[in-house]
PDB file of C-alpha atoms in Angstrom:
ATOM      1  CA  UNK I   1      26.907  -1.557 -21.398  1.00 50.00           C
ATOM      2  CA  UNK I   2      24.936   1.533 -20.539  1.00 57.00           C
ATOM      3  CA  UNK I   3      22.212   3.141 -22.705  1.00 61.00           C
ATOM      4  CA  UNK I   4      20.862  -0.170 -23.829  1.00 68.00           C
ATOM      5  CA  UNK I   5      17.090  -0.686 -23.644  1.00 64.00           C
ATOM      6  CA  UNK I   6      16.258  -3.630 -21.421  1.00 81.00           C
ATOM      7  CA  UNK I   7      12.431  -3.542 -21.228  1.00 80.00           C
ATOM      8  CA  UNK I   8       9.619  -1.729 -22.923  1.00 87.00           C
ATOM      9  CA  UNK I   9       6.277  -0.467 -21.673  1.00 90.00           C
ATOM     10  CA  UNK I  10       3.220   0.620 -23.468  1.00 94.00           C
ATOM     11  CA  UNK I  11       0.182   2.636 -22.378  1.00 95.00           C
ATOM     12  CA  UNK I  12      -3.551   2.504 -23.219  1.00 95.00           C
ATOM     13  CA  UNK I  13      -3.029  -0.662 -25.207  1.00 96.00           C
ATOM     14  CA  UNK I  14      -5.742  -3.195 -25.725  1.00 97.00           C
ATOM     15  CA  UNK I  15      -5.147  -6.918 -25.188  1.00 98.00           C
ATOM     16  CA  UNK I  16      -4.550  -7.404 -28.915  1.00 97.00           C
ATOM     17  CA  UNK I  17      -2.106  -4.492 -29.109  1.00 97.00           C
ATOM     18  CA  UNK I  18      -0.278  -5.889 -26.120  1.00 97.00           C
ATOM     19  CA  UNK I  19       0.020  -9.385 -27.700  1.00 98.00           C
ATOM     20  CA  UNK I  20       1.301  -7.687 -30.902  1.00 97.00           C
ATOM     21  CA  UNK I  21       3.838  -5.606 -29.076  1.00 97.00           C
ATOM     22  CA  UNK I  22       4.920  -8.577 -27.031  1.00 97.00           C
ATOM     23  CA  UNK I  23       5.521 -10.702 -30.065  1.00 97.00           C
ATOM     24  CA  UNK I  24       7.380  -7.888 -31.969  1.00 96.00           C
ATOM     25  CA  UNK I  25       9.580  -7.140 -28.926  1.00 95.00           C
ATOM     26  CA  UNK I  26      10.349 -10.784 -28.344  1.00 94.00           C
ATOM     27  CA  UNK I  27      11.753 -11.082 -31.908  1.00 95.00           C
ATOM     28  CA  UNK I  28      14.287  -8.380 -30.776  1.00 92.00           C
ATOM     29  CA  UNK I  29      14.998 -10.075 -27.409  1.00 91.00           C
ATOM     30  CA  UNK I  30      13.155  -7.411 -25.449  1.00 93.00           C
ATOM     31  CA  UNK I  31      10.336  -8.104 -23.027  1.00 94.00           C
ATOM     32  CA  UNK I  32       7.167  -6.090 -22.741  1.00 96.00           C
ATOM     33  CA  UNK I  33       7.251  -5.041 -19.143  1.00 96.00           C
ATOM     34  CA  UNK I  34       4.090  -2.937 -18.592  1.00 97.00           C
ATOM     35  CA  UNK I  35       0.894  -1.439 -19.906  1.00 98.00           C
ATOM     36  CA  UNK I  36      -0.312   1.738 -18.164  1.00 98.00           C
ATOM     37  CA  UNK I  37      -4.103   2.039 -18.087  1.00 98.00           C
ATOM     38  CA  UNK I  38      -6.613   3.698 -15.908  1.00 96.00           C
ATOM     39  CA  UNK I  39      -7.695   1.179 -13.297  1.00 98.00           C
ATOM     40  CA  UNK I  40      -9.376   1.441  -9.886  1.00 97.00           C
ATOM     41  CA  UNK I  41     -12.330   0.138  -8.073  1.00 98.00           C
ATOM     42  CA  UNK I  42     -14.435   2.536 -10.113  1.00 96.00           C
ATOM     43  CA  UNK I  43     -12.824   1.824 -13.458  1.00 96.00           C
ATOM     44  CA  UNK I  44     -12.637  -1.950 -13.866  1.00 97.00           C
ATOM     45  CA  UNK I  45     -12.765  -2.172 -17.687  1.00 96.00           C
ATOM     46  CA  UNK I  46      -9.375  -4.013 -17.762  1.00 97.00           C
ATOM     47  CA  UNK I  47     -11.122  -6.928 -16.031  1.00 97.00           C
ATOM     48  CA  UNK I  48     -13.489  -7.461 -18.913  1.00 96.00           C
ATOM     49  CA  UNK I  49     -11.844  -6.258 -22.051  1.00 97.00           C
ATOM     50  CA  UNK I  50      -8.986  -8.796 -21.940  1.00 97.00           C
ATOM     51  CA  UNK I  51      -6.191  -6.504 -20.795  1.00 98.00           C
ATOM     52  CA  UNK I  52      -5.878  -7.953 -17.299  1.00 98.00           C
ATOM     53  CA  UNK I  53      -5.966 -11.505 -18.773  1.00 98.00           C
ATOM     54  CA  UNK I  54      -3.276 -10.538 -21.362  1.00 98.00           C
ATOM     55  CA  UNK I  55      -1.122  -9.024 -18.581  1.00 98.00           C
ATOM     56  CA  UNK I  56      -1.339 -12.309 -16.598  1.00 98.00           C
ATOM     57  CA  UNK I  57      -0.682 -14.407 -19.677  1.00 98.00           C
ATOM     58  CA  UNK I  58       2.308 -12.367 -20.942  1.00 98.00           C
ATOM     59  CA  UNK I  59       3.887 -11.660 -17.628  1.00 97.00           C
ATOM     60  CA  UNK I  60       3.163  -7.850 -17.984  1.00 97.00           C
ATOM     61  CA  UNK I  61       2.525  -5.461 -15.131  1.00 98.00           C
ATOM     62  CA  UNK I  62      -0.638  -3.407 -15.308  1.00 98.00           C
ATOM     63  CA  UNK I  63       0.396   0.009 -14.096  1.00 98.00           C
ATOM     64  CA  UNK I  64      -2.793   1.474 -12.740  1.00 98.00           C
ATOM     65  CA  UNK I  65      -3.045   5.210 -13.063  1.00 96.00           C
ATOM     66  CA  UNK I  66      -5.799   7.216 -11.375  1.00 95.00           C
ATOM     67  CA  UNK I  67      -6.061   4.418  -8.825  1.00 97.00           C
ATOM     68  CA  UNK I  68      -8.157   6.525  -6.465  1.00 95.00           C
ATOM     69  CA  UNK I  69     -10.616   7.549  -9.228  1.00 93.00           C
ATOM     70  CA  UNK I  70      -9.453  11.171  -9.075  1.00 89.00           C
ATOM     71  CA  UNK I  71      -9.940  11.187  -5.297  1.00 88.00           C
ATOM     72  CA  UNK I  72     -13.444   9.781  -5.231  1.00 89.00           C
ATOM     73  CA  UNK I  73     -12.258   6.772  -3.334  1.00 94.00           C
ATOM     74  CA  UNK I  74     -10.497   8.885  -0.797  1.00 91.00           C
ATOM     75  CA  UNK I  75     -13.667   9.394   1.236  1.00 85.00           C
ATOM     76  CA  UNK I  76     -13.447  13.210   1.265  1.00 82.00           C
ATOM     77  CA  UNK I  77     -16.226  13.745  -1.310  1.00 75.00           C
ATOM     78  CA  UNK I  78     -19.801  13.168  -0.210  1.00 69.00           C
ATOM     79  CA  UNK I  79     -22.759  12.105  -2.334  1.00 64.00           C
ATOM     80  CA  UNK I  80     -24.666  15.216  -1.358  1.00 66.00           C
ATOM     81  CA  UNK I  81     -21.863  17.744  -1.941  1.00 70.00           C
ATOM     82  CA  UNK I  82     -21.045  18.957  -5.526  1.00 70.00           C
ATOM     83  CA  UNK I  83     -17.423  18.667  -6.555  1.00 71.00           C
ATOM     84  CA  UNK I  84     -15.410  21.833  -7.289  1.00 73.00           C
ATOM     85  CA  UNK I  85     -12.962  22.643  -9.962  1.00 73.00           C
ATOM     86  CA  UNK I  86     -12.280  20.305 -12.843  1.00 75.00           C
ATOM     87  CA  UNK I  87     -13.621  17.290 -10.944  1.00 73.00           C
ATOM     88  CA  UNK I  88     -17.158  18.604 -11.441  1.00 69.00           C
ATOM     89  CA  UNK I  89     -16.831  17.625 -15.160  1.00 65.00           C
ATOM     90  CA  UNK I  90     -15.747  14.017 -14.367  1.00 71.00           C
ATOM     91  CA  UNK I  91     -18.492  11.325 -14.418  1.00 72.00           C
ATOM     92  CA  UNK I  92     -17.684   9.967 -11.050  1.00 77.00           C
ATOM     93  CA  UNK I  93     -18.233  13.409  -9.594  1.00 71.00           C
ATOM     94  CA  UNK I  94     -21.682  14.044 -11.159  1.00 78.00           C
ATOM     95  CA  UNK I  95     -24.579  13.819  -8.775  1.00 77.00           C
ATOM     96  CA  UNK I  96     -25.406  10.280 -10.085  1.00 82.00           C
ATOM     97  CA  UNK I  97     -21.768   9.274  -9.973  1.00 82.00           C
ATOM     98  CA  UNK I  98     -21.304  10.401  -6.393  1.00 84.00           C
ATOM     99  CA  UNK I  99     -24.509   8.569  -5.467  1.00 87.00           C
ATOM    100  CA  UNK I 100     -23.329   5.391  -7.181  1.00 89.00           C
ATOM    101  CA  UNK I 101     -19.887   5.484  -5.565  1.00 91.00           C
ATOM    102  CA  UNK I 102     -21.162   6.221  -2.106  1.00 92.00           C
ATOM    103  CA  UNK I 103     -21.773   2.524  -1.118  1.00 95.00           C
ATOM    104  CA  UNK I 104     -18.217   1.672  -2.341  1.00 96.00           C
ATOM    105  CA  UNK I 105     -16.783   4.517  -0.314  1.00 95.00           C
ATOM    106  CA  UNK I 106     -18.705   3.392   2.756  1.00 96.00           C
ATOM    107  CA  UNK I 107     -17.406  -0.177   2.321  1.00 98.00           C
ATOM    108  CA  UNK I 108     -13.879   1.179   2.060  1.00 98.00           C
ATOM    109  CA  UNK I 109     -14.403   3.095   5.310  1.00 97.00           C
ATOM    110  CA  UNK I 110     -15.715   0.125   7.137  1.00 98.00           C
ATOM    111  CA  UNK I 111     -12.841  -2.128   5.974  1.00 98.00           C
ATOM    112  CA  UNK I 112     -10.422   0.742   6.782  1.00 98.00           C
ATOM    113  CA  UNK I 113     -11.784   0.980  10.334  1.00 98.00           C
ATOM    114  CA  UNK I 114     -10.973  -2.740  10.875  1.00 97.00           C
ATOM    115  CA  UNK I 115      -7.353  -2.067   9.917  1.00 98.00           C
ATOM    116  CA  UNK I 116      -6.891   1.439  11.221  1.00 98.00           C
ATOM    117  CA  UNK I 117      -6.562   2.760   7.617  1.00 98.00           C
ATOM    118  CA  UNK I 118      -8.162   5.294   5.420  1.00 96.00           C
ATOM    119  CA  UNK I 119     -10.582   4.538   2.530  1.00 97.00           C
ATOM    120  CA  UNK I 120      -7.775   5.549   0.011  1.00 96.00           C
ATOM    121  CA  UNK I 121      -5.335   3.170   1.622  1.00 98.00           C
ATOM    122  CA  UNK I 122      -7.876   0.357   1.439  1.00 98.00           C
ATOM    123  CA  UNK I 123      -8.566   1.152  -2.264  1.00 98.00           C
ATOM    124  CA  UNK I 124      -4.853   1.227  -3.025  1.00 98.00           C
ATOM    125  CA  UNK I 125      -4.343  -2.075  -1.065  1.00 98.00           C
ATOM    126  CA  UNK I 126      -7.079  -3.745  -3.104  1.00 98.00           C
ATOM    127  CA  UNK I 127      -4.909  -3.002  -6.201  1.00 98.00           C
ATOM    128  CA  UNK I 128      -1.721  -4.071  -4.481  1.00 98.00           C
ATOM    129  CA  UNK I 129      -3.297  -7.488  -3.509  1.00 97.00           C
ATOM    130  CA  UNK I 130      -3.420  -8.252  -7.303  1.00 97.00           C
ATOM    131  CA  UNK I 131       0.077  -9.529  -8.208  1.00 97.00           C
ATOM    132  CA  UNK I 132      -0.181  -8.187 -11.770  1.00 97.00           C
ATOM    133  CA  UNK I 133      -1.131  -4.640 -10.713  1.00 98.00           C
ATOM    134  CA  UNK I 134       1.119  -1.704  -9.618  1.00 98.00           C
ATOM    135  CA  UNK I 135      -0.805   1.370  -8.706  1.00 98.00           C
ATOM    136  CA  UNK I 136       0.675   4.850  -9.224  1.00 97.00           C
ATOM    137  CA  UNK I 137      -1.286   7.205  -7.047  1.00 96.00           C
ATOM    138  CA  UNK I 138      -0.663  10.915  -7.269  1.00 92.00           C
ATOM    139  CA  UNK I 139       0.106  13.160  -4.266  1.00 92.00           C
ATOM    140  CA  UNK I 140      -0.033  16.903  -4.230  1.00 89.00           C
ATOM    141  CA  UNK I 141       1.679  17.125  -0.862  1.00 94.00           C
ATOM    142  CA  UNK I 142       3.793  15.134   1.635  1.00 95.00           C
ATOM    143  CA  UNK I 143       0.801  14.095   3.670  1.00 93.00           C
ATOM    144  CA  UNK I 144      -0.875  12.442   0.717  1.00 92.00           C
ATOM    145  CA  UNK I 145       2.376  10.714  -0.136  1.00 95.00           C
ATOM    146  CA  UNK I 146       2.624   9.311   3.411  1.00 95.00           C
ATOM    147  CA  UNK I 147      -1.163   8.343   3.262  1.00 93.00           C
ATOM    148  CA  UNK I 148      -0.405   6.497  -0.040  1.00 96.00           C
ATOM    149  CA  UNK I 149       2.548   4.690   1.545  1.00 97.00           C
ATOM    150  CA  UNK I 150       0.270   3.493   4.346  1.00 97.00           C
ATOM    151  CA  UNK I 151      -1.307   1.059   1.806  1.00 98.00           C
ATOM    152  CA  UNK I 152       1.932  -0.903   1.965  1.00 97.00           C
ATOM    153  CA  UNK I 153       1.649  -1.601   5.733  1.00 97.00           C
ATOM    154  CA  UNK I 154      -1.320  -4.064   5.882  1.00 98.00           C
ATOM    155  CA  UNK I 155      -3.012  -6.678   3.886  1.00 98.00           C
ATOM    156  CA  UNK I 156      -6.606  -7.327   3.056  1.00 98.00           C
ATOM    157  CA  UNK I 157      -8.225 -10.673   3.768  1.00 98.00           C
ATOM    158  CA  UNK I 158      -9.403 -12.775   0.822  1.00 97.00           C
ATOM    159  CA  UNK I 159     -12.995 -12.037   2.129  1.00 98.00           C
ATOM    160  CA  UNK I 160     -12.399  -8.274   2.017  1.00 98.00           C
ATOM    161  CA  UNK I 161     -10.963  -8.443  -1.574  1.00 98.00           C
ATOM    162  CA  UNK I 162     -13.995 -10.458  -2.644  1.00 97.00           C
ATOM    163  CA  UNK I 163     -16.355  -8.033  -0.976  1.00 97.00           C
ATOM    164  CA  UNK I 164     -14.786  -5.091  -2.833  1.00 98.00           C
ATOM    165  CA  UNK I 165     -14.862  -7.058  -6.094  1.00 96.00           C
ATOM    166  CA  UNK I 166     -18.579  -7.658  -5.581  1.00 95.00           C
ATOM    167  CA  UNK I 167     -19.290  -4.111  -4.617  1.00 96.00           C
ATOM    168  CA  UNK I 168     -17.702  -2.748  -7.811  1.00 96.00           C
ATOM    169  CA  UNK I 169     -19.042  -5.159 -10.429  1.00 91.00           C
ATOM    170  CA  UNK I 170     -21.071  -2.270 -11.972  1.00 88.00           C
ATOM    171  CA  UNK I 171     -17.706  -0.598 -12.897  1.00 86.00           C
ATOM    172  CA  UNK I 172     -16.639  -3.556 -14.914  1.00 87.00           C
ATOM    173  CA  UNK I 173     -17.624  -2.039 -18.311  1.00 80.00           C
TER     174      UNK I 173
END
């Protein structure tokens, strides 16, 4: 039968809201499939606010939007160079934000060199390594789409995942 709803997703939902939606949908025989939230190496609040835990518990996929922190994790923005356009208003692109993110970007570059990958590919791969997370990176051209797809062609070691986790603890807030 076509036109029938099979799954439901939510966005920007807290852990409590997810549990409430999951229970209400279950009464109707529908699974809660996903919760779309901002999540990246520089936006790790889902790790501490219960959302990631609720996703694991309920079998819900965390759809990570802005997985490259609006491009900050791409490696193309330096700590000493001011951002242009709308990015200049985003916290990660302030002088202090760029300075704070610089060690993370350098780590992404070092790990990327080991694998022949870009910092953005490593940042996306860190998300992919988590079985609960599905990143949805943006691409404004074919080259960026190809770069994003390159994150699917390698794996990080457990030590590399742990190193990135440790390097981004400050963004767990």
